[in-house]
Each structure stands twice: as structure tokens, then as C-alpha cells.
Amino acid sequence: MSEAPELDRLAGLVERVTFHNEQNGFCVLRLKVKGERELITLIGHAAVVSPGEYASAAGHWVTDREHGRQFRATFVNISPPNTLTGIERYLGSGMVKGIGPVYAGKLVKSFGAAVFDVIEQAPQRLREIPGIGEVRARKITSGWADQKVIRGIMVFLHAHGVSTSRAVRIFRTYGHNAIDMVRENPYRLAQDIRGIGFVSADTIAQKIGIARDSPLRAQAGISYALTEASSQGHCGLPYAELVPLAIKLLDIPAAIIETAIAREIADAVLMPDTVAGQPCVFLAPLYYAEQSIAAQIKRLRIRTTLPAFDADKAIPWVEQKLAIQLADSQRRAVALALSAKLLVITGGPGVGKTTLVNAILTIMGVKGVKPLLCAPTGRAAKRLAESTGLEARTIHRLLEVNPINGQFKRNADHPLDCDLLVADECSMIDVPLANQLLSAVATSTAVILVGDVDQLPSVGPGQFLADLIDSGAVPVIRLTEVFRQAASSRIVRSAHQINHGIFPSLPAKGEASDFYLIAADEPEAIARTVVDLVQTRLPRKFQVDPIRDIQVLCPMNRGLTGARGINLALQAALNPPGEHSVNKFGNCFSVGDKVMQIENDYDRDVFNGDIGQVTDIDHDEEELAVTFDGRLVAYPFGELDELVLSYATTIHKSQGSEYPVVVIPISTQHYMMLKRNLIYTGITRGKTLVVLVGQKKALAMAVKGRQVERRWTRLKERLASTRP
């Protein structure tokens, strides 16, 4: 592995603060550096900075096409000035409340280099200066104290290996108590500060002097292990899995782990329970979310206040109105939807879920039923709106998320204003979001949940839709009949064949089709073929845009045929990085790059899985702009860990989305991930064309691989206990 290049050093007097963002600390400074005739431009992060101060930095020299030679700093330390001129400029900059240029001159003239000692240790002497009374003296003293605290925090964090941009985030989160809070429990950083994980917090803890076998470290490690498990879909873990996992993570004896688990349970951070007879431990929020979902389902079964409908009359009427012919299963579903308080509609592609929902909404609309429509992702909501002709929102927007704290304004005390709630793509909804949604539904409201239960479960913890269906707690309509028009699509036929464990029928050589398998054996050959297809062959044959219309979906992230490797190869082919690109957090971004948001950002109103395109990079302001569905969103360079390239993404990340063209590399290297529901989900993301690239053997493994990794959740049992 190649070593990181050694950092250059720079130090000088801050002559001018060209730009400073108080929220993230980003700054552009002009420095007077010994041995340099011209002022030097320094670009970095500092919590506070003022002309006259002394800046020392570590980073690299770069040459900007427009602005010339610049120093881009990884670390910036700001210290008070030590010359009379510097002191006067610093005090006159407005950084210390109560002092402007006039009083700065008077203070330096009276006290010289000792002015800082006077402010700090003998503030009563400030009143020796004409014009400085009691109020102004108090402002000066208070302003100086604030600046000192901030600088102390930054020095402390730098000394413990925290970068300036992360240190600014810590200060903005904890304020003047930052040092005390970090010293007391550095592991809270992993929970409170985006971009700092357990490993980083643990490193800080070791530097502070927290023992490896301390109870604090053990408890933090257990919570981290369970949080990581939740990101893999689990709501809890059996003791038999959690203890070895924590031992491996922390490298401490089992006895300490077991004691720490008992303490976390005593503090109600963790909740004990059993799943299928096995003793388990749940993170408290997920434990209570499961309990709440079961309670909400029981509450919502109370009879609706919807008007009465005559299904025998309504169904022929809606068939004529919409010029459709409903299948028997769809007629039963319509009749049930018109009378049931809660209903689940599930089925694969081409079985008429959308037609069914439209029919129900059309019938209910005649009697003035007020609906609300939602889906987990922006793309899914957009599709639902297009198919129904009604407004559809993401669940987060429907619940009116507060961007400041991530809390929802719609809840049990302030429920959604509707008679009927329709939620689509429910296989994507995890346990916490399902709980938030159901809690915000008024008892009088009817609920229809729509989704394909055979797709992958949610990326987040739990398997809400599957557990709800399997519990028998609500009526379920499973649509199985593939309609004639849909059946003509080999994509649809292949998806259903795979779902039933049958190897899909492939087109003959030269046969026109919307579903292909291109043979390639070695990972290198698969990757080359994928790039060639996206860059040249598919755009030429099908007149599609390689960036806008084609999406590569990979079974996993790692390896030559994983999302990371394919992304780099496609970026090099379609939009190679140039001198205006920006490298951050292991990614290189350029204008034109296709990117994906990888976490919910309520402040920016973008969510995990949203795909956009980089439209601008401003190196002066250290800011990158991304357009999501026509909306421009700005990211400071220090926050680009929210984005990844998305020429290729994992099949898991594609849930709820549809793309004109889908390309799926498939290799026996992916054997751990080759499950039927994974390939089924990937294929059903393609609207007009799906191309698999790889080995028939790998596809056969996936078709046979019905076994799905168990998710540790007790929701099914909790729901079953509510059955009438």
C-alpha cells in the first residue's frame, strides 16, 4: 500500500480574512509569510479567525487556474498575535465584542503587548481608557473569554487527532462544554457527530487515557455492535452472537462484556427479550418501535368512518370508467378495500397493483373520500403520482420532518388529515419509519399498504411488510396473475420465473428482446463488458444516454465487479477527473458526475438513495453543487462524505427506483450475495431493458439460492398477538 504524501508546512500573519463560514469553519485567508514577497492564499477550516492573528497550517501547495498558487490546509491552528501591529489589527477586527479599530489603538497604546493580560487578569484597568465604561469593559472581558474557550477547544481536539472540519462540528454541537463532554465520554462523538465513527471515537478515548477494559468502553462497544447489526437489518441480536461480536471488536474478556450488557439493560439503553425462544438484546428505540407498531395495528383495526360502498355496483362502474378489465383477484381486492380498515396488497411486476390502486381511489373519490399517497423514496413517490394522477409525497415529507432535529411534526397528537392513506413500496419501509407513519394515522383513517414482499427487505432494521403479512394481523391480497401486456415483456416473465426458482428463458441469438444475458467469465472481462455496454454499445443501439438512462446495479460493493470498482471504471470512461475535480473522503468528484446521497439530510431535504448530478464545483468557496430532480443542493467540501459516485450502485440501494436501462454484473465471486430476491429485485428495477453480464452458473446459483439471511426481529410475534 502506498504511503500518504508528506504534508507541507506554512505559517504566517493573517492579513485578511477573505471568507469565513461560521457553520463549518471553512475559510480563505491571506497570509504574510516570511520569505514570500506576495501574500499567500490559505484555504482550510478554523472555528474562529481574525486579521492580526498567527496561522500555522499543514497541507499541500496547489496551483489554481484562476487564482494561482494556494495552500490547501488539512489542519489550521490559529494563535493570538505577538506583534503590536498584529495585536492592534486583531483587536480592531471586531472579533472581541466591545472593541473596534479606535479602541484597539487606544488599548495597544496604553498597555502595549500586555493588553491581553490586562483583559484577562486585570479587567478593571480597561476603564483607564477614556470612553470605556463599565458596560463596554464587561463586553470586552466576556468577548475575550469566549474566544479563549473556542481556541482551547480547537487546540484540545487537534491534539487528539481530530481534523479541523470535524472539530468545528464538535464545537457547534457541544459549544463551550465540548472539552468536558469529550473527556467525560468520547464515545458520544460516534452518536452525535456525523463523520465520526466508533473507531475514531475509540482512538480519541485511548489518547485521553480511558482504559481498554473500562466499563465505559465496553458499553459503548456493545451499543456500536448493535447499531452495526441494525444497519444489516436486525432489530436485536441473540446473546450468543452479540458477546463474541463485542469480544472481537473490543479485544477484552467475555466477563467484562457480559457485565456491560447487564449495565446497559439496567440503564434501559438495551432491552432483553426472546425471539423464537432465544434470549436476545434489543436497542431500546427498536424494541419500543416494534411494540408500538403492534399497538398501532390493533388501534387501526377499529371500524372506519368511510362511507358505505356497494362493491357489486362499484366494480362494473369503475371498469367502464377507466376502460379496464379487472381480474378476479383484483375484483376481490377492490371489494375488500371498500370494506376493510386495513389492507395489504402485494405481488410482483405486471400483476396490476397500480391498476388496482387507481380503481380503489376512483371509486372512493366519487363519495368525497380524501386520500393521501406516499412512498419511502422520492423516485417511488414520483412514480406513484404519475400512475394515479394524484399528489404523492415521500413519507418524510408527508410526516413534515423538522430539518433541525429530524423529528416529525405529524404524530399521534397531530395526525395526518385524510380519510385514506395509501403507502407504496412498503417492502422498503423499516421498523422505525413504519412506527412513525402508523403513529401519525388517525384512528378513523383507512390504510392500504402496497408492495412486493418478494423483493429485498428494507435497508434499515426489520422486515415490516413481510412480518405484517406473515402475522395474519391484517387482510392480505396477493396478486399473482400477470396481465397479457406485461407478460409480453421478457423482463416481467424472467422476474417471475426467477421468483419461482426457475432459470429464466433467454432470447435466441439475434432475437429482439428487453432482457439479455451476455456471457463473460472472469471479473476483469465482466467489468470491461459492463463499461463497453454503458459507454458505447447500448447508447448506439438503443439511443439512450449513458449517464441519465443507464444504471448499473451490483450485488455487492467490493471487488472488480462491485459497485465501487465499476464506479471508478465508468467515471474514467464517461467523465474522467480533471484539474477542477475535488478529492474528499476517498472519492473524486467532477462536474457531470452521477452521485447518490447515502444518508438522510433533513436540512438539505435530500435522503438516502436520492440520485443527482454534480453541476458545479467552487474551489474558492470550497463548495460542490448537486442537482436532484431539478433542485440545486450545495455541499461544503467538509461534508462530501454524504455523497458517493452512482454510475453503479448496489441492488439494495436501488429499491424503490426504476431506470430505463439496467445492467447487472453477476459473478460467482458474489456467491455470498447470490440470493433469489436480490436478482429478482435488480431485474424488476428495469423499465425497458435489462442486461445481465457474467456467468450462467452465477445466475443459476442465485435462482436456486432461496435462503435469505435471518433478520432478528420479534415484530411478527408481536403482531400475531394482536389478531382478533
XYZ file of C-alpha atoms in Angstrom:
724
model
C 0.000 0.000 0.000
C 1.405 3.375 -0.970
C 2.228 5.841 1.803
C 0.316 9.102 2.068
C 2.376 12.047 0.781
C 4.102 14.071 3.499
C 2.312 17.292 4.401
C 3.866 20.705 3.720
C 4.014 23.325 6.492
C 3.102 27.006 6.375
C 2.978 29.778 8.974
C 2.318 33.495 8.800
C 0.375 36.543 9.922
C -3.286 36.736 8.899
C -3.510 39.964 6.900
C -7.031 39.480 5.610
C -9.937 37.076 6.120
C -11.345 36.832 2.598
C -14.091 34.394 3.600
C -15.172 32.564 6.746
C -18.181 30.284 7.206
C -19.097 30.153 10.893
C -21.183 26.995 10.465
C -18.470 24.688 9.150
C -15.315 26.754 9.737
C -14.309 26.935 6.075
C -12.090 29.942 5.439
C -9.984 31.665 2.810
C -7.128 33.619 4.423
C -4.422 35.901 3.085
C -1.168 35.415 4.992
C 2.033 37.405 5.252
C 4.659 34.671 5.226
C 8.356 35.202 5.918
C 10.393 34.914 2.713
C 7.380 35.489 0.436
C 7.022 38.852 -1.342
C 3.310 38.430 -2.058
C 0.525 37.494 0.322
C -0.210 33.748 0.350
C -3.750 32.365 -0.003
C -4.514 29.699 2.598
C -7.676 27.598 2.269
C -8.787 25.472 5.214
C -11.036 25.315 8.282
C -10.890 27.327 11.502
C -13.582 27.835 14.105
C -12.636 31.493 14.567
C -10.023 33.643 12.849
C -9.257 37.344 12.649
C -6.723 39.649 10.954
C -3.607 40.093 13.057
C -3.606 36.513 14.336
C -0.929 33.967 13.577
C -1.819 30.920 11.457
C 0.188 27.717 11.250
C -1.018 25.022 8.867
C -0.239 21.626 7.376
C -1.377 20.689 3.877
C -0.338 20.896 0.226
C 0.525 23.572 -2.316
C -1.749 23.674 -5.368
C -1.970 25.860 -8.441
C -5.461 27.061 -9.299
C -6.057 28.003 -12.929
C -7.874 31.213 -11.966
C -6.335 32.149 -8.626
C -2.811 30.813 -8.966
C -0.709 29.365 -6.152
C -2.620 28.406 -2.984
C -2.029 26.413 0.170
C -4.824 23.909 0.875
C -4.620 23.017 4.550
C -5.633 19.817 6.317
C -5.002 21.399 9.733
C -5.023 25.079 10.684
C -4.001 26.357 14.114
C -4.790 29.953 14.963
C -2.939 31.715 17.785
C -3.067 35.266 19.140
C -0.712 37.807 17.532
C 2.622 38.660 19.167
C 3.455 41.995 17.496
C 1.935 45.334 18.408
C 0.689 45.842 14.849
C -0.838 42.360 14.811
C -2.427 42.873 18.223
C -3.998 46.151 17.148
C -5.341 44.638 13.924
C -6.699 41.643 15.796
C -8.457 43.678 18.476
C -9.799 46.108 15.874
C -11.269 43.393 13.676
C -14.484 43.102 15.676
C -13.598 39.611 16.875
C -13.768 40.705 20.508
C -17.082 42.360 21.346
C -16.773 45.946 22.562
C -13.535 46.728 20.703
C -13.358 48.386 17.302
C -10.384 49.986 15.479
C -10.463 53.159 17.625
C -10.424 51.403 20.983
C -7.935 48.831 19.689
C -5.472 51.653 19.004
C -6.055 53.178 22.450
C -5.639 49.834 24.237
C -2.370 48.963 22.456
C -1.035 52.484 23.036
C -1.788 52.266 26.768
C -0.884 48.626 27.559
C 1.334 47.516 24.661
C 1.985 43.775 24.367
C 0.484 43.259 27.848
C -3.011 44.162 26.633
C -4.187 40.513 26.607
C -3.008 40.018 30.216
C -4.865 43.176 31.222
C -8.125 41.985 29.607
C -7.830 38.553 31.174
C -6.295 39.221 34.619
C -6.946 42.891 35.430
C -10.102 43.846 33.511
C -10.761 46.764 35.913
C -7.808 48.571 34.261
C -9.755 48.769 30.962
C -11.662 51.689 32.478
C -8.407 53.701 32.471
C -9.060 54.204 28.739
C -11.278 57.242 28.005
C -14.660 56.108 26.673
C -14.553 52.602 28.169
C -17.151 52.421 30.898
C -18.497 49.528 32.932
C -20.755 48.120 30.189
C -18.090 48.177 27.449
C -15.471 46.740 29.797
C -17.822 43.844 30.611
C -18.424 43.216 26.884
C -14.677 43.162 26.221
C -13.996 40.749 29.080
C -16.834 38.437 28.060
C -15.868 38.506 24.354
C -12.266 37.665 25.163
C -13.322 34.754 27.387
C -15.479 33.316 24.561
C -12.587 33.485 22.096
C -10.232 31.835 24.551
C -12.644 28.970 25.174
C -13.107 28.333 21.470
C -9.368 28.291 20.839
C -8.793 25.990 23.793
C -11.343 23.548 22.402
C -9.717 23.558 18.971
C -6.224 23.015 20.390
C -7.512 20.137 22.552
C -9.262 18.419 19.646
C -6.322 18.901 17.276
C -4.028 17.347 19.882
C -6.245 14.250 19.876
C -6.133 13.788 16.128
C -9.427 15.445 15.180
C -9.338 17.336 11.873
C -10.344 20.989 11.890
C -13.588 20.455 9.970
C -14.641 17.692 12.410
C -13.519 19.840 15.351
C -15.763 22.671 14.149
C -18.709 20.245 14.019
C -17.950 19.144 17.581
C -17.778 22.730 18.799
C -21.028 23.647 17.016
C -22.731 20.646 18.636
C -21.439 20.918 22.191
C -20.481 24.613 22.474
C -18.267 25.742 25.341
C -18.692 22.402 27.132
C -17.033 20.489 24.299
C -13.799 19.591 26.136
C -15.597 18.436 29.295
C -18.093 16.392 27.282
C -15.417 14.721 25.153
C -13.277 13.963 28.221
C -16.276 12.584 30.103
C -17.383 10.271 27.288
C -15.580 10.497 23.926
C -17.778 7.666 22.617
C -20.736 10.006 22.426
C -18.974 11.570 19.406
C -19.851 8.465 17.370
C -23.538 9.005 18.152
C -23.741 12.792 17.963
C -21.281 13.889 15.269
C -21.721 12.823 11.649
C -18.462 11.563 10.178
C -17.030 10.268 13.478
C -17.469 6.526 13.954
C -16.727 4.231 16.870
C -13.150 3.547 15.759
C -12.318 7.280 15.625
C -14.007 7.897 18.986
C -12.127 4.923 20.438
C -8.809 6.368 19.224
C -9.595 9.668 20.969
C -10.590 7.733 24.098
C -7.245 5.904 24.140
C -5.356 9.221 23.829
C -7.382 10.705 26.690
C -6.410 7.728 28.809
C -9.573 5.635 29.003
C -8.549 2.041 29.730
C -9.220 -0.651 27.128
C -11.139 -2.691 29.704
C -13.101 0.226 31.153
C -16.871 -0.236 31.582
C -17.425 2.932 29.527
C -15.575 1.455 26.538
C -17.312 -1.912 26.874
C -20.774 -0.328 26.999
C -20.018 1.921 24.025
C -18.704 -1.068 22.048
C -21.852 -3.088 22.701
C -24.110 -0.255 21.583
C -21.927 0.141 18.478
C -22.142 -3.602 17.702
C -25.943 -3.480 17.948
C -26.103 -0.311 15.854
C -23.998 -2.028 13.177
C -26.330 -5.033 13.380
C -29.306 -2.715 12.839
C -27.662 -1.421 9.639
C -27.693 -5.056 8.462
C -31.418 -5.337 9.142
C -31.523 -6.657 12.718
C -33.588 -5.090 15.495
C -31.661 -7.051 18.093
C -29.135 -9.870 18.449
C -29.033 -13.100 20.445
C -26.624 -13.074 23.387
C -24.818 -15.940 21.663
C -23.985 -13.654 18.714
C -23.559 -10.323 20.498
C -20.926 -11.416 23.044
C -18.443 -12.918 20.511
C -19.007 -9.895 18.242
C -18.162 -7.478 21.068
C -15.113 -9.538 22.103
C -13.746 -9.377 18.555
C -14.407 -5.626 18.338
C -13.017 -4.631 21.732
C -10.450 -7.393 22.437
C -11.493 -7.679 26.088
C -12.678 -10.684 28.181
C -16.246 -12.009 27.914
C -16.898 -11.320 31.608
C -16.456 -7.560 31.082
C -18.776 -7.710 28.050
C -21.476 -9.533 29.984
C -21.254 -7.060 32.872
C -21.510 -4.152 30.410
C -24.627 -5.686 28.802
C -26.220 -6.018 32.240
C -25.433 -2.335 32.986
C -26.875 -1.178 29.666
C -30.055 -3.175 30.412
C -30.231 -1.670 33.914
C -29.925 1.807 32.339
C -32.707 0.900 29.828
C -30.324 1.552 26.918
C -30.819 -2.088 25.899
C -33.910 -4.251 26.321
C -33.857 -8.018 26.879
C -36.359 -10.202 25.033
C -36.666 -13.563 23.307
C -37.060 -14.344 19.608
C -38.126 -17.880 18.710
C -37.081 -18.967 22.191
C -33.583 -17.420 22.009
C -32.582 -14.773 24.576
C -31.874 -11.546 22.689
C -30.867 -7.967 23.348
C -32.533 -5.057 21.523
C -31.578 -1.407 21.216
C -34.303 0.330 23.231
C -35.651 2.517 20.372
C -36.130 -0.530 18.102
C -37.685 -2.586 20.895
C -40.248 0.130 21.598
C -40.825 0.770 17.870
C -41.809 -2.897 17.371
C -44.144 -2.745 20.352
C -45.653 0.490 19.086
C -46.282 -0.904 15.565
C -48.237 -3.802 17.041
C -50.258 -1.360 19.173
C -50.947 0.901 16.170
C -52.168 -2.001 14.023
C -54.517 -3.073 16.819
C -55.785 0.512 17.184
C -56.299 0.996 13.463
C -58.495 -2.100 13.110
C -61.335 -0.140 14.690
C -64.144 0.391 12.167
C -63.596 3.180 9.671
C -65.887 6.160 9.199
C -65.661 5.799 5.406
C -68.996 5.854 3.572
C -70.568 2.539 2.630
C -69.897 1.192 -0.872
C -71.791 -1.379 -2.941
C -68.958 -3.364 -4.497
C -71.278 -5.182 -6.930
C -72.195 -1.838 -8.480
C -68.895 -0.017 -7.967
C -66.667 -2.579 -9.721
C -68.500 -2.657 -13.118
C -68.745 1.155 -12.929
C -65.015 1.657 -12.397
C -64.142 -0.858 -15.143
C -66.194 1.184 -17.578
C -64.892 4.489 -16.206
C -61.217 3.532 -16.547
C -61.688 1.279 -19.598
C -60.136 -1.701 -17.821
C -60.971 -5.343 -17.192
C -60.162 -6.397 -13.639
C -59.017 -9.943 -12.912
C -60.895 -11.992 -10.318
C -58.181 -11.406 -7.713
C -58.353 -7.649 -8.387
C -62.148 -7.629 -8.023
C -61.815 -9.376 -4.645
C -59.187 -6.825 -3.648
C -61.415 -3.877 -4.627
C -64.352 -5.335 -2.698
C -62.140 -5.903 0.351
C -60.586 -2.419 0.131
C -64.049 -0.846 0.127
C -64.918 -2.540 3.422
C -61.643 -3.286 5.239
C -59.996 -0.814 7.570
C -56.507 -2.153 6.889
C -55.353 -3.916 3.749
C -52.073 -5.164 2.299
C -51.761 -5.554 -1.477
C -48.700 -7.477 -2.646
C -47.483 -9.021 -5.888
C -44.711 -8.921 -8.465
C -44.309 -6.878 -11.660
C -47.118 -6.846 -14.195
C -49.846 -8.117 -11.837
C -51.776 -4.853 -11.786
C -51.055 -3.333 -8.376
C -51.175 0.165 -9.863
C -54.407 -0.564 -11.769
C -55.955 -1.862 -8.573
C -54.958 1.199 -6.524
C -56.310 3.502 -9.246
C -59.623 1.644 -9.268
C -59.969 1.919 -5.470
C -59.077 5.628 -5.465
C -61.510 6.350 -8.332
C -64.419 4.629 -6.560
C -63.722 6.299 -3.230
C -63.261 9.687 -4.870
C -66.886 9.667 -6.012
C -68.026 9.841 -2.390
C -65.543 12.515 -1.404
C -63.030 10.298 0.386
C -59.872 12.345 0.993
C -56.732 10.319 0.205
C -53.054 10.858 0.958
C -50.431 8.960 -1.046
C -46.828 8.300 -0.047
C -43.761 6.158 -0.706
C -40.368 5.773 1.013
C -38.271 7.465 -1.714
C -38.637 10.488 -3.949
C -38.477 8.369 -7.091
C -41.119 5.939 -5.826
C -43.393 8.845 -4.822
C -42.946 10.403 -8.262
C -43.923 7.130 -9.957
C -46.981 6.785 -7.724
C -48.055 10.336 -8.586
C -47.596 9.701 -12.322
C -49.603 6.466 -12.210
C -52.520 7.829 -10.146
C -52.693 11.444 -11.277
C -52.730 12.462 -7.604
C -50.093 14.111 -5.465
C -47.746 11.661 -3.759
C -45.032 12.551 -1.270
C -42.158 10.794 0.430
C -43.063 9.531 3.877
C -40.641 12.030 5.425
C -42.299 14.963 3.664
C -45.781 13.638 4.403
C -44.921 13.490 8.102
C -43.399 17.003 7.873
C -39.928 16.272 9.124
C -38.242 19.079 11.059
C -34.873 19.686 9.359
C -33.293 20.966 12.566
C -33.833 17.919 14.773
C -35.147 15.235 12.410
C -38.401 14.956 14.397
C -41.778 14.619 12.672
C -44.473 17.252 13.118
C -47.166 14.710 12.221
C -47.683 12.245 15.047
C -50.342 10.827 17.377
C -51.081 14.307 18.712
C -51.148 15.891 15.252
C -52.332 13.129 12.868
C -52.479 13.172 9.086
C -55.560 14.865 7.669
C -57.062 12.192 5.408
C -59.733 9.509 5.180
C -57.498 7.029 3.336
C -53.719 6.560 3.421
C -52.050 4.669 0.566
C -48.374 3.774 1.033
C -46.468 2.222 -1.887
C -43.187 0.257 -1.975
C -43.765 -0.886 1.590
C -41.095 -3.587 1.392
C -38.623 -0.685 1.756
C -40.119 0.652 4.983
C -38.060 -0.218 8.049
C -39.347 -0.598 11.595
C -38.622 2.974 12.851
C -40.269 4.594 9.819
C -43.247 2.209 9.894
C -43.778 3.172 13.517
C -43.624 6.902 12.741
C -46.060 6.535 9.829
C -48.638 4.409 11.632
C -48.463 6.597 14.754
C -49.464 9.596 12.622
C -52.573 7.884 11.210
C -55.866 8.880 12.832
C -57.962 6.023 14.193
C -60.758 6.820 11.721
C -58.420 6.606 8.687
C -58.330 3.561 6.413
C -54.882 2.293 5.359
C -53.772 0.440 2.222
C -50.182 -0.799 2.165
C -48.827 -1.784 -1.250
C -45.556 -3.554 -2.023
C -43.765 -6.576 -3.433
C -42.905 -8.771 -0.464
C -40.626 -10.937 -2.627
C -38.206 -8.057 -3.116
C -35.334 -7.381 -0.774
C -36.379 -6.220 2.689
C -35.652 -2.686 3.874
C -32.087 -1.410 4.109
C -32.878 -0.335 7.689
C -33.771 -2.649 10.591
C -36.627 -5.117 10.436
C -38.825 -6.552 7.688
C -42.045 -4.698 8.305
C -44.070 -5.784 5.270
C -43.094 -9.470 5.435
C -43.772 -9.645 9.181
C -47.126 -7.904 8.775
C -48.192 -10.342 6.045
C -46.916 -13.450 7.877
C -48.507 -12.409 11.179
C -52.083 -12.711 9.895
C -52.910 -9.471 11.711
C -54.394 -7.750 8.631
C -56.162 -8.888 5.441
C -53.762 -9.561 2.542
C -54.432 -9.660 -1.192
C -51.639 -11.391 -3.131
C -51.917 -10.701 -6.861
C -50.390 -13.459 -8.999
C -51.970 -13.160 -12.458
C -49.597 -11.483 -14.934
C -51.550 -9.418 -17.449
C -51.209 -10.079 -21.154
C -49.426 -6.834 -21.988
C -46.944 -7.267 -19.138
C -46.440 -10.936 -19.991
C -45.081 -9.929 -23.424
C -42.090 -8.406 -21.614
C -39.260 -10.855 -21.071
C -38.208 -8.682 -18.078
C -41.523 -9.450 -16.356
C -41.524 -13.140 -17.367
C -37.909 -13.590 -16.253
C -38.569 -11.900 -12.909
C -41.489 -14.232 -12.154
C -39.518 -17.289 -13.312
C -36.626 -16.377 -11.007
C -39.035 -15.725 -8.126
C -40.400 -19.259 -8.582
C -36.912 -20.804 -8.696
C -36.914 -21.320 -12.478
C -33.922 -20.344 -14.625
C -35.217 -17.590 -16.938
C -35.760 -18.253 -20.638
C -33.185 -16.285 -22.636
C -33.641 -14.873 -26.143
C -32.179 -16.748 -29.102
C -29.155 -15.238 -30.834
C -30.271 -12.236 -32.881
C -33.756 -12.178 -31.268
C -35.034 -8.757 -30.234
C -35.727 -8.687 -26.516
C -35.793 -6.468 -23.443
C -33.832 -8.999 -21.355
C -30.367 -10.361 -22.181
C -27.529 -12.310 -20.618
C -24.108 -11.522 -22.071
C -21.628 -14.233 -21.190
C -18.330 -13.296 -19.542
C -16.290 -15.432 -17.152
C -13.504 -13.572 -15.403
C -14.195 -10.494 -13.239
C -11.911 -8.387 -15.459
C -13.876 -9.398 -18.562
C -17.219 -8.731 -16.816
C -16.084 -5.263 -15.744
C -14.750 -4.436 -19.264
C -18.008 -5.603 -20.852
C -20.115 -3.511 -18.467
C -18.089 -0.379 -19.291
C -18.300 -1.091 -23.030
C -22.069 -1.605 -22.823
C -22.684 1.605 -20.873
C -20.239 3.765 -22.801
C -20.794 2.575 -26.368
C -22.981 -0.413 -27.233
C -26.258 0.405 -25.501
C -26.287 4.141 -26.381
C -25.552 3.265 -30.015
C -28.170 0.501 -30.350
C -30.982 1.877 -28.180
C -30.340 5.668 -28.359
C -30.057 6.038 -24.575
C -27.941 8.451 -22.566
C -25.136 6.581 -20.760
C -25.366 8.683 -17.584
C -29.032 9.676 -17.412
C -30.717 6.488 -18.701
C -28.433 3.591 -17.734
C -27.945 2.357 -14.195
C -25.503 -0.391 -13.260
C -26.746 -2.440 -10.286
C -24.240 -4.651 -8.479
C -24.908 -7.468 -5.993
C -22.247 -6.028 -3.659
C -19.805 -3.138 -3.176
C -16.443 -4.915 -3.142
C -14.340 -6.404 -5.916
C -13.754 -5.636 -9.593
C -17.429 -6.235 -10.362
C -18.671 -4.488 -7.215
C -20.215 -1.019 -7.181
C -17.001 0.742 -6.073
C -14.804 -0.784 -8.799
C -17.387 -0.353 -11.573
C -17.982 3.261 -10.488
C -14.314 4.142 -10.894
C -14.147 2.412 -14.275
C -17.292 4.170 -15.546
C -16.163 7.539 -14.208
C -12.859 7.133 -16.062
C -14.731 6.230 -19.262
C -17.615 8.711 -19.124
C -16.351 11.692 -17.113
C -12.654 11.462 -16.267
C -11.470 13.665 -13.376
C -9.645 16.871 -14.283
C -7.838 19.695 -12.562
C -11.094 21.164 -11.197
C -12.121 17.894 -9.551
C -12.210 17.572 -5.776
C -10.918 14.597 -3.758
C -12.631 14.047 -0.426
C -13.226 11.049 1.827
C -11.855 8.586 -0.724
C -13.979 9.899 -3.608
C -13.101 12.120 -6.536
C -15.940 14.297 -7.836
C -16.116 16.278 -11.083
C -18.794 18.377 -12.742
C -21.076 15.957 -14.596
C -20.596 13.040 -12.188
C -23.616 10.994 -11.194
C -23.813 10.868 -7.376
C -26.002 9.416 -4.653
C -26.911 10.749 -1.214
C -26.117 7.993 1.323
C -27.815 9.321 4.454
C -30.907 11.304 5.328
C -30.125 15.020 5.438
C -33.236 16.791 6.656
C -31.610 20.208 6.475
C -30.905 19.859 2.756
C -34.132 17.897 2.161
C -32.270 15.043 0.473
C -32.496 11.437 1.569
C -30.618 8.157 1.480
C -30.713 6.794 -2.096
C -31.506 10.079 -3.901
C -29.521 10.309 -7.165
C -28.328 13.586 -8.658
C -25.620 15.069 -10.851
C -22.737 17.371 -9.909
C -23.374 20.693 -11.664
C -20.725 22.988 -10.113
C -17.528 22.905 -8.035
C -16.378 26.161 -6.417
C -12.852 25.754 -5.060
C -12.774 29.279 -3.665
C -15.831 28.697 -1.526
C -14.952 25.004 -1.138
C -18.465 24.050 -2.167
C -19.938 21.484 -4.539
C -23.436 21.754 -6.063
C -25.631 18.777 -6.989
C -28.915 18.875 -8.891
C -31.566 16.419 -7.639
C -34.637 16.278 -9.917
C -34.133 19.909 -10.939
C -33.373 21.172 -7.427
C -29.893 22.568 -6.629
C -28.307 21.451 -3.341
C -24.972 22.805 -2.027
C -22.370 20.769 -0.072
C -19.290 22.222 1.667
C -16.221 20.111 0.867
C -16.075 19.002 4.506
C -19.480 17.336 4.144
C -18.909 15.391 0.928
C -18.916 12.173 2.927
C -22.679 12.293 2.372
C -22.145 11.566 -1.343
C -20.783 8.660 -3.391
C -20.468 8.093 -7.120
C -23.532 6.328 -8.522
C -22.813 5.291 -12.094
C -23.081 1.955 -10.349
C -24.812 1.228 -7.089
C -25.817 -1.856 -5.147
C -29.130 -3.560 -5.810
C -30.012 -2.862 -2.159
C -29.651 0.874 -2.775
C -31.859 0.702 -5.897
C -35.026 -0.299 -4.043
C -37.968 1.914 -4.825
C -36.376 3.199 -8.035
C -36.902 2.404 -11.702
C -34.469 3.075 -14.515
C -34.933 2.935 -18.297
C -31.958 0.577 -18.659
C -30.404 -1.654 -16.014
C -27.080 -3.503 -16.334
C -26.290 -6.150 -13.695
C -22.821 -7.752 -13.417
C -23.142 -11.241 -11.969
C -20.235 -13.433 -10.948
C -19.576 -16.430 -8.725
C -17.380 -14.003 -6.785
C -20.696 -12.640 -5.450
C -21.661 -16.093 -4.087
C -22.352 -14.742 -0.583
C -24.921 -12.346 -2.056
C -26.396 -14.514 -4.792
C -29.905 -14.874 -3.452
C -33.098 -15.124 -5.451
C -34.694 -11.987 -4.014
C -31.552 -9.962 -4.774
C -31.512 -10.750 -8.503
C -35.313 -10.525 -8.654
C -35.177 -7.025 -7.155
C -32.416 -5.944 -9.557
C -34.271 -7.162 -12.655
C -37.548 -5.506 -11.631
C -35.793 -2.095 -11.472
C -35.500 -2.028 -15.286
C -38.357 -0.425 -17.257
C -37.411 -1.041 -20.892
C -34.171 -3.053 -20.919
C -32.233 -5.318 -18.535
C -28.820 -6.767 -19.412
C -27.053 -9.280 -17.176
C -23.323 -9.597 -17.720
C -21.445 -12.590 -16.400
C -21.753 -16.308 -15.815
C -24.822 -18.501 -16.341
C -23.539 -20.504 -13.394
C -23.760 -17.443 -11.135
C -27.337 -16.736 -12.258
C -28.258 -20.374 -11.623
C -26.781 -20.109 -8.114
C -28.934 -17.048 -7.469
C -32.095 -18.721 -8.793
C -31.520 -21.708 -6.507
C -30.422 -19.541 -3.575
C -33.770 -19.047 -1.912
C -32.326 -18.975 1.551
C -32.428 -15.467 2.928
C -30.352 -14.342 5.895
C -32.461 -14.257 9.015
C -33.284 -10.853 10.480
C -33.527 -10.819 14.246
C -36.840 -9.138 14.940
C -39.858 -10.004 17.101
C -42.365 -7.931 15.157
C -44.155 -10.912 13.589
C -44.823 -12.417 17.031
C -45.933 -9.073 18.455
C -48.334 -8.515 15.545
C -49.706 -12.066 15.724
C -50.634 -11.488 19.369
C -52.943 -8.639 18.276
C -55.077 -10.784 15.939
C -58.764 -10.513 16.717
